[in-house]
Amino acid sequence: MQFFLEVLIGGLLSGVMYSLVALGFVLIFKASGVFNFAQGALVFLAALTTVGLMERGAPGWIAGLIAAILLGMAVLAVRKGRGAALGGRDWRKAGMFAAIAVGTILLIHKPLPFWGAVAVTLVFMVGVGVATERVVLRPLVNQPPISLFMATIGLTFFLEGLAQAMWGANVRGLDIGIPDEPIQWVMDRWGVLVSSFDLAGAGIAAVLVASLAVFFNKTRIGRALRAVADDHQAALAVGIPLKQIWAIVWAAAGFVALVAGLLWGARNGVQFALTFVALKALPVLILGGFESIAGAIVGGLIIGASEKLAEVYIGPMVGGGIESWFAYVVALLFLLVRPEGLFGEKHIDRV
Amino acid sequence: MKASILGRSLRPVAATLAAAAIGLGASGAAHAQAKEQFIPLTGYWVGPYAAGGSGFFGGMVDYLTMLNERDGGVNGVKFTFEKCETEYNNARGVECYERLKKKGPTGATLVHPLSTGITYSILEKAPQDKVPIISMGYGRTDAADGRVFPWVFPLITTYWSQASAMINYIAKKEGGHDKLKGKKIVLLYHDSAYGKEPHAVLQDEAKRHGFDLTLIAVAHPGNEQGAQWQQIRQIRPDYVILWGWGVMNPTALKAAQKTGFPREKMIGVWWAGAEEDTIPAGDAAKGYVAAGFNVAGTNYPVIREIQKYVYGKGKGEMDDKSRVGSIYYNRGVVAGIITAEAVRLAQERFGKGQPMTGEQVRWGIERLNIDNARLKQLGAEGFMPPLKVTCQDHEGSGLVKFQEWDGKQWKVLTDWIEPDRKLVRDKIEASAAAYAKEKGIALRDCSKEN
């Protein structure tokens, strides 16, 4: 019984880690109805950027490129401002771009402390999100979802390549200061092994989920997001700023990717395989529904617990190594009962 | 008027193109007579396994470049290279092999596919093209029987030798083979053909020495091992053999720490024994032991020569110079040594100072005898084991050293450790004979080889 409990708790905690990645997918899907294939690549890019900045600061060429783009945008903002007679506001924008450009240049080859690197990575990930909206998604407004999905596949390979071009192919460790050791008093009291790191990861995921749930359900932007997801054109017609909404969501997905990247990176090392954690999120999404934050969490818990129990109790009978596909079996079984996922919205179309 | 402006403006472009074409033609003519030995680099510098690929090929190119710079190549024949990115993908590996096999004055000298999958994919093509395959520490184990596989060289050591050497190492630690009786050993393996490779040898060893062997699979990529380590915790083994790849290795080390399993009792295969496997695991890797057919470190004359003649002239392959001397890098240096020695031997037989064909180099590889005296001359004594290849034995050594990760670097724990040669060789010959029968291959008579 003790062993069963241990496997169950371990599975539930792993499940929360899967949910963390699944959240990024849910955010984008909720806002644009697009399955963002690039979420795994975003996790990799975020983690690698953080450790890269800690290790050796920004590489010259990428910092120079970003600064040049930002300065160009600053100039454009000023010129646009004169034409539109909105000088004051656009000067502010230009100033902001110029300041970030200078900041980027100052980062060249300057290793940063952990929190500094996290902050700069956050800005970078928000930038990547906004740029994705500008360059990849905006030209595809009102196109069928499959076009947007294909665009995110392209984006995946670009981001993976960019990450390795920026920081090299080295595998790195990441210490975020949370020990990955059994909690002794739990061990002494119940004889059950629970890792302090997994527990902390679950706590961080819980806070993230709670804040995102509030954001989506209680704020105007959240409601606008849901309207956009339902129908781009209708949302535009009632005056919802689609582009702005998409940029916000991609920036939020970048933030979630950063948190997931830091936790998974600290767990297994920062390396290309971080892109594979997306595979762990897929059954969670199938089970929990693509549009539900709560579904991502509950789905993660169910998948995590069931795959671990299956590996331990069924695995030895069939030669082991079953957890990766068993997760999909569980998800597909749930689909038989609830085709829209556990928490997915039922879509009823007028015929 | 516009047309004439266009014509005028295009004139320099046309002239440049014409000059370039003449230049290319001239270099082609020079190429045909060049004293060059072409080495195809079918490797991976991007993608999931880039860390290993870039280190290995970096070491190999740097060693051969050092020979070019220091000695003018081998008897005046310089090594040339061309990279082709396989991303560790079989289809791309074959494409790269096809693209490069005819390059250089004599075609590809040999090929190091650095992937078991790619090795299998070109196993039958390469002999037809007369290009020898060197699969150092990977690929098809039974290819060590040179009578069946004349063109394939799984040099230095195979997975089967390694599994057997691991048991010998454990026995040594425990105070003799008789002490293995009743011990519990877990093999935690990557659930793939690679991970299943040692099963038969370990099962035989378990029967022979009376230890209890449990096989536990980890699904690819191996970034989740909670369930496996809970099983291990329940079994309470004396040793865990880690037969992992990529992210599976640091994840296993972290999980061992989480479950309180001592890292000193974890023994890794050589694909789980590089800096790329331990650094991401941080402190969790301290004390972990892994086998290796080459050691890490820069304190060898051969590495110092590379630093002097290659990096000293700003020609090194590695962007991150701190990786010079790492396990993968040094493994590439070993590959470079073997390549150059085979070419040197072939030249002695077929013509000093001439570029060698693949067929001639195959002859050279099959007669390699890099003993301790030669290793000393090469500046690689203790760096790699002595190697003696014959027509029958395409493995040539079978020795491994065991190294411990001290938190910062690998420290050598043992001298070269032997496998159970009879057990391994019997298995190799049985498996190769079955392959020969299936393919209708007649065994070479090695007594007639000169």
Tab-separated table of C-alpha atoms in Angstrom, chain B residues 59-371:
chain	number	residue	atom	x	y	z
B	59	GLY	CA	38.248	16.094	-32.236
B	60	MET	CA	38.703	14.057	-35.392
B	61	VAL	CA	39.125	17.063	-37.681
B	62	ASP	CA	41.426	18.809	-35.220
B	63	TYR	CA	43.729	15.760	-35.002
B	64	LEU	CA	43.950	15.363	-38.780
B	65	THR	CA	44.438	19.124	-39.187
B	66	MET	CA	47.244	18.915	-36.646
B	67	LEU	CA	48.920	16.277	-38.833
B	68	ASN	CA	48.438	18.527	-41.864
B	69	GLU	CA	49.991	21.489	-40.061
B	70	ARG	CA	52.780	19.700	-38.225
B	71	ASP	CA	53.821	16.977	-40.670
B	72	GLY	CA	52.222	18.084	-43.933
B	73	GLY	CA	49.707	15.222	-43.628
B	74	VAL	CA	50.801	11.607	-44.044
B	75	ASN	CA	53.976	11.514	-46.164
B	76	GLY	CA	52.935	14.753	-47.812
B	77	VAL	CA	49.326	13.730	-48.480
B	78	LYS	CA	47.082	16.186	-46.664
B	79	PHE	CA	43.676	15.379	-45.276
B	80	THR	CA	40.702	17.251	-46.681
B	81	PHE	CA	37.153	17.215	-45.348
B	82	GLU	CA	33.595	18.017	-46.216
B	83	LYS	CA	30.799	18.210	-43.693
B	84	CYS	CA	27.315	16.915	-44.311
B	85	GLU	CA	24.627	17.346	-41.659
B	86	THR	CA	22.735	14.134	-40.880
B	87	GLU	CA	20.974	15.357	-37.713
B	88	TYR	CA	21.340	11.709	-36.622
B	89	ASN	CA	18.641	10.816	-39.129
B	90	ASN	CA	19.060	7.599	-41.131
B	91	ALA	CA	17.660	8.897	-44.409
B	92	ARG	CA	19.835	11.989	-44.256
B	93	GLY	CA	22.804	9.872	-43.287
B	94	VAL	CA	22.436	7.783	-46.438
B	95	GLU	CA	21.967	10.945	-48.501
B	96	CYS	CA	25.176	12.405	-47.049
B	97	TYR	CA	27.070	9.188	-47.654
B	98	GLU	CA	25.929	9.104	-51.288
B	99	ARG	CA	26.849	12.757	-51.787
B	100	LEU	CA	30.355	12.407	-50.396
B	101	LYS	CA	31.431	8.915	-51.386
B	102	LYS	CA	32.992	9.967	-54.699
B	103	LYS	CA	34.584	13.239	-53.594
B	104	GLY	CA	38.325	13.840	-53.460
B	105	PRO	CA	40.942	12.400	-55.791
B	106	THR	CA	40.317	8.810	-54.631
B	107	GLY	CA	36.771	9.037	-53.269
B	108	ALA	CA	35.882	8.652	-49.601
B	109	THR	CA	38.740	7.145	-47.596
B	110	LEU	CA	36.390	5.620	-45.042
B	111	VAL	CA	33.266	6.683	-43.195
B	112	HIS	CA	32.521	7.192	-39.493
B	113	PRO	CA	28.687	7.297	-39.423
B	114	LEU	CA	28.516	7.973	-35.634
B	115	SER	CA	25.066	6.412	-35.546
B	116	THR	CA	24.053	2.777	-35.276
B	117	GLY	CA	21.034	3.435	-37.512
B	118	ILE	CA	23.113	5.022	-40.281
B	119	THR	CA	25.694	2.241	-39.963
B	120	TYR	CA	22.962	-0.328	-40.593
B	121	SER	CA	21.569	1.734	-43.479
B	122	ILE	CA	24.878	1.758	-45.380
B	123	LEU	CA	26.080	-1.666	-44.266
B	124	GLU	CA	25.449	-3.245	-47.659
B	125	LYS	CA	26.038	-0.161	-49.831
B	126	ALA	CA	29.520	0.706	-48.585
B	127	PRO	CA	31.157	-2.621	-49.593
B	128	GLN	CA	29.774	-2.174	-53.098
B	129	ASP	CA	31.287	1.313	-53.237
B	130	LYS	CA	34.479	-0.001	-51.625
B	131	VAL	CA	34.260	2.405	-48.689
B	132	PRO	CA	35.182	0.941	-45.267
B	133	ILE	CA	32.879	1.729	-42.337
B	134	ILE	CA	34.391	2.383	-38.920
B	135	SER	CA	31.784	2.177	-36.149
B	136	MET	CA	33.811	2.717	-32.980
B	137	GLY	CA	31.774	1.543	-30.020
B	138	TYR	CA	28.435	1.375	-31.806
B	139	GLY	CA	26.808	-0.276	-34.820
B	140	ARG	CA	26.479	-3.982	-35.462
B	141	THR	CA	28.326	-5.981	-32.790
B	142	ASP	CA	28.711	-9.190	-34.823
B	143	ALA	CA	30.500	-7.201	-37.541
B	144	ALA	CA	33.523	-7.822	-35.318
B	145	ASP	CA	33.744	-11.104	-37.227
B	146	GLY	CA	35.784	-9.846	-40.184
B	147	ARG	CA	35.300	-13.067	-42.126
B	148	VAL	CA	31.643	-12.134	-42.658
B	149	PHE	CA	31.950	-8.332	-42.631
B	150	PRO	CA	35.194	-7.447	-44.428
B	151	TRP	CA	34.224	-3.762	-44.838
B	152	VAL	CA	32.861	-3.036	-41.357
B	153	PHE	CA	35.050	-2.319	-38.313
B	154	PRO	CA	33.326	-1.940	-34.908
B	155	LEU	CA	36.737	-1.003	-33.562
B	156	ILE	CA	38.143	-0.988	-30.060
B	157	THR	CA	35.151	-2.460	-28.290
B	158	THR	CA	31.579	-3.573	-28.843
B	159	TYR	CA	28.507	-3.427	-26.621
B	160	TRP	CA	28.906	-7.083	-25.757
B	161	SER	CA	32.519	-6.676	-24.650
B	162	GLN	CA	31.519	-3.655	-22.662
B	163	ALA	CA	28.681	-5.424	-20.824
B	164	SER	CA	31.053	-8.217	-19.918
B	165	ALA	CA	33.783	-5.763	-18.834
B	166	MET	CA	31.237	-4.041	-16.563
B	167	ILE	CA	30.583	-7.309	-14.756
B	168	ASN	CA	34.333	-7.840	-14.427
B	169	TYR	CA	34.658	-4.359	-12.951
B	170	ILE	CA	31.895	-5.036	-10.427
B	171	ALA	CA	33.531	-8.361	-9.547
B	172	LYS	CA	36.841	-6.587	-9.006
B	173	LYS	CA	35.172	-4.060	-6.728
B	174	GLU	CA	33.470	-6.792	-4.753
B	175	GLY	CA	36.667	-8.792	-4.388
B	176	GLY	CA	36.260	-11.532	-6.969
B	177	HIS	CA	33.715	-13.200	-9.236
B	178	ASP	CA	32.619	-15.553	-6.461
B	179	LYS	CA	31.363	-12.531	-4.529
B	180	LEU	CA	28.817	-11.798	-7.265
B	181	LYS	CA	26.605	-14.670	-6.139
B	182	GLY	CA	23.343	-13.404	-4.712
B	183	LYS	CA	24.025	-9.807	-5.675
B	184	LYS	CA	21.242	-7.803	-7.309
B	185	ILE	CA	22.014	-5.879	-10.487
B	186	VAL	CA	19.520	-3.755	-12.410
B	187	LEU	CA	20.021	-2.859	-16.053
B	188	LEU	CA	18.187	0.425	-16.694
B	189	TYR	CA	18.082	0.630	-20.455
B	190	HIS	CA	16.866	2.822	-23.292
B	191	ASP	CA	13.945	0.938	-24.806
B	192	SER	CA	15.473	0.546	-28.270
B	193	ALA	CA	17.663	-1.896	-30.183
B	194	TYR	CA	20.669	-0.134	-28.644
B	195	GLY	CA	19.358	-0.600	-25.111
B	196	LYS	CA	18.528	-4.265	-25.668
B	197	GLU	CA	21.982	-5.043	-27.080
B	198	PRO	CA	23.574	-6.123	-23.733
B	199	HIS	CA	20.642	-8.285	-22.550
B	200	ALA	CA	21.946	-11.636	-23.797
B	201	VAL	CA	25.494	-11.138	-22.488
B	202	LEU	CA	24.310	-9.942	-19.072
B	203	GLN	CA	21.847	-12.821	-18.812
B	204	ASP	CA	24.646	-15.274	-19.566
B	205	GLU	CA	26.886	-13.595	-16.996
B	206	ALA	CA	24.061	-13.694	-14.422
B	207	LYS	CA	23.645	-17.440	-14.950
B	208	ARG	CA	27.350	-18.073	-14.768
B	209	HIS	CA	28.042	-16.010	-11.641
B	210	GLY	CA	24.717	-16.423	-9.870
B	211	PHE	CA	23.666	-12.795	-9.544
B	212	ASP	CA	20.108	-11.613	-9.871
B	213	LEU	CA	19.541	-9.456	-12.966
B	214	THR	CA	16.484	-7.230	-13.461
B	215	LEU	CA	15.901	-5.469	-16.772
B	216	ILE	CA	14.011	-2.170	-16.553
B	217	ALA	CA	13.111	-0.288	-19.732
B	218	VAL	CA	12.816	3.469	-20.141
B	219	ALA	CA	10.747	4.712	-23.055
B	220	HIS	CA	12.395	7.218	-25.418
B	221	PRO	CA	13.427	9.974	-24.820
B	222	GLY	CA	13.655	9.073	-21.146
B	223	ASN	CA	12.890	12.462	-19.611
B	224	GLU	CA	10.518	10.825	-17.111
B	225	GLN	CA	11.778	7.974	-14.949
B	226	GLY	CA	9.811	8.290	-11.707
B	227	ALA	CA	8.161	4.888	-12.066
B	228	GLN	CA	11.390	3.072	-12.940
B	229	TRP	CA	13.251	4.467	-9.970
B	230	GLN	CA	10.419	3.598	-7.636
B	231	GLN	CA	10.810	0.011	-8.874
B	232	ILE	CA	14.551	0.238	-8.293
B	233	ARG	CA	13.950	1.535	-4.783
B	234	GLN	CA	11.784	-1.483	-4.104
B	235	ILE	CA	14.323	-3.951	-5.544
B	236	ARG	CA	17.200	-2.368	-3.583
B	237	PRO	CA	19.904	-3.477	-6.029
B	238	ASP	CA	23.627	-3.538	-5.317
B	239	TYR	CA	24.396	-1.943	-8.681
B	240	VAL	CA	22.512	-0.190	-11.465
B	241	ILE	CA	23.949	-0.393	-14.965
B	242	LEU	CA	22.825	2.646	-16.928
B	243	TRP	CA	22.481	1.946	-20.643
B	244	GLY	CA	21.053	5.309	-21.631
B	245	TRP	CA	21.270	7.892	-24.353
B	246	GLY	CA	20.770	11.669	-24.434
B	247	VAL	CA	18.455	13.184	-21.854
B	248	MET	CA	17.838	9.764	-20.311
B	249	ASN	CA	21.244	9.880	-18.594
B	250	PRO	CA	21.054	13.089	-16.535
B	251	THR	CA	17.427	12.269	-15.769
B	252	ALA	CA	18.514	8.893	-14.368
B	253	LEU	CA	21.217	10.522	-12.237
B	254	LYS	CA	18.753	13.064	-10.867
B	255	ALA	CA	16.214	10.337	-10.171
B	256	ALA	CA	18.889	8.284	-8.388
B	257	GLN	CA	19.583	11.247	-6.140
B	258	LYS	CA	15.868	11.681	-5.533
B	259	THR	CA	15.481	8.063	-4.463
B	260	GLY	CA	18.696	8.076	-2.463
B	261	PHE	CA	20.518	5.494	-4.602
B	262	PRO	CA	24.306	5.937	-4.315
B	263	ARG	CA	25.831	7.171	-7.580
B	264	GLU	CA	29.018	5.198	-6.824
B	265	LYS	CA	26.940	2.089	-7.497
B	266	MET	CA	25.752	3.328	-10.878
B	267	ILE	CA	27.825	2.245	-13.858
B	268	GLY	CA	27.203	3.788	-17.252
B	269	VAL	CA	27.834	2.617	-20.781
B	270	TRP	CA	30.175	4.831	-22.809
B	271	TRP	CA	27.211	6.655	-24.376
B	272	ALA	CA	26.213	7.579	-20.835
B	273	GLY	CA	29.669	8.617	-19.767
B	274	ALA	CA	30.417	12.046	-21.198
B	275	GLU	CA	30.300	15.551	-19.731
B	276	GLU	CA	27.021	16.031	-21.607
B	277	ASP	CA	25.500	13.340	-19.373
B	278	THR	CA	26.813	14.571	-16.042
B	279	ILE	CA	26.915	18.384	-16.221
B	280	PRO	CA	23.120	18.749	-16.650
B	281	ALA	CA	22.612	16.547	-13.581
B	282	GLY	CA	24.695	18.915	-11.423
B	283	ASP	CA	25.605	17.545	-7.997
B	284	ALA	CA	23.485	14.452	-8.605
B	285	ALA	CA	26.223	13.099	-10.877
B	286	LYS	CA	28.987	13.205	-8.247
B	287	GLY	CA	30.515	9.773	-7.767
B	288	TYR	CA	28.888	8.259	-10.871
B	289	VAL	CA	31.090	5.761	-12.732
B	290	ALA	CA	31.105	5.126	-16.471
B	291	ALA	CA	33.037	2.937	-18.864
B	292	GLY	CA	34.983	4.451	-21.705
B	293	PHE	CA	37.351	3.352	-24.441
B	294	ASN	CA	39.019	6.724	-24.288
B	295	VAL	CA	39.719	9.007	-21.385
B	296	ALA	CA	38.981	12.694	-20.865
B	297	GLY	CA	41.517	15.419	-20.231
B	298	THR	CA	44.031	17.636	-21.985
B	299	ASN	CA	47.119	16.377	-20.220
B	300	TYR	CA	48.259	14.150	-23.099
B	301	PRO	CA	50.952	15.093	-25.628
B	302	VAL	CA	48.532	14.505	-28.522
B	303	ILE	CA	46.084	17.104	-27.173
B	304	ARG	CA	48.899	19.549	-26.460
B	305	GLU	CA	50.064	19.167	-30.065
B	306	ILE	CA	46.543	19.966	-31.263
B	307	GLN	CA	46.460	23.041	-29.050
B	308	LYS	CA	49.843	24.161	-30.374
B	309	TYR	CA	49.485	23.477	-34.098
B	310	VAL	CA	45.742	23.938	-34.570
B	311	TYR	CA	44.332	26.286	-31.927
B	312	GLY	CA	47.628	28.151	-31.766
B	313	LYS	CA	47.097	29.067	-35.419
B	314	GLY	CA	43.426	29.898	-34.927
B	315	LYS	CA	42.241	26.889	-36.912
B	316	GLY	CA	40.385	24.817	-34.308
B	317	GLU	CA	36.998	23.284	-34.954
B	318	MET	CA	35.555	23.932	-31.501
B	319	ASP	CA	33.945	27.323	-30.896
B	320	ASP	CA	33.925	26.549	-27.207
B	321	LYS	CA	37.575	25.711	-26.553
B	322	SER	CA	36.780	24.394	-23.093
B	323	ARG	CA	35.347	21.300	-24.801
B	324	VAL	CA	38.804	20.326	-26.058
B	325	GLY	CA	39.721	17.335	-23.904
B	326	SER	CA	36.132	16.316	-23.197
B	327	ILE	CA	35.081	12.695	-23.634
B	328	TYR	CA	33.414	13.145	-27.033
B	329	TYR	CA	36.206	15.362	-28.314
B	330	ASN	CA	38.882	12.889	-27.258
B	331	ARG	CA	36.871	10.055	-28.824
B	332	GLY	CA	37.046	12.004	-32.065
B	333	VAL	CA	40.822	12.299	-31.621
B	334	VAL	CA	40.950	8.498	-31.280
B	335	ALA	CA	38.957	8.255	-34.536
B	336	GLY	CA	41.487	10.613	-36.135
B	337	ILE	CA	44.432	8.525	-34.907
B	338	ILE	CA	42.902	5.323	-36.282
B	339	THR	CA	42.090	6.991	-39.610
B	340	ALA	CA	45.577	8.410	-40.057
B	341	GLU	CA	47.314	5.194	-38.966
B	342	ALA	CA	45.263	3.151	-41.448
B	343	VAL	CA	46.171	5.553	-44.247
B	344	ARG	CA	49.849	5.440	-43.216
B	345	LEU	CA	49.871	1.649	-43.246
B	346	ALA	CA	48.109	1.505	-46.599
B	347	GLN	CA	50.673	3.940	-48.050
B	348	GLU	CA	53.522	1.712	-46.911
B	349	ARG	CA	52.025	-1.118	-48.917
B	350	PHE	CA	50.558	0.701	-51.934
B	351	GLY	CA	52.754	3.760	-52.412
B	352	LYS	CA	54.176	6.332	-50.018
B	353	GLY	CA	53.012	9.868	-50.634
B	354	GLN	CA	50.017	8.792	-52.727
B	355	PRO	CA	46.351	9.314	-51.871
B	356	MET	CA	44.813	5.942	-50.986
B	357	THR	CA	41.528	4.499	-52.227
B	358	GLY	CA	38.903	3.104	-49.853
B	359	GLU	CA	39.938	-0.405	-50.786
B	360	GLN	CA	43.570	0.266	-49.920
B	361	VAL	CA	42.612	1.895	-46.631
B	362	ARG	CA	40.446	-1.139	-45.788
B	363	TRP	CA	43.598	-3.225	-46.174
B	364	GLY	CA	45.333	-0.847	-43.793
B	365	ILE	CA	42.600	-0.911	-41.137
B	366	GLU	CA	42.617	-4.690	-41.149
B	367	ARG	CA	46.307	-4.710	-40.296
B	368	LEU	CA	46.367	-1.946	-37.695
B	369	ASN	CA	48.632	-2.731	-34.799
B	370	ILE	CA	48.773	0.286	-32.531
B	371	ASP	CA	50.697	-1.054	-29.546
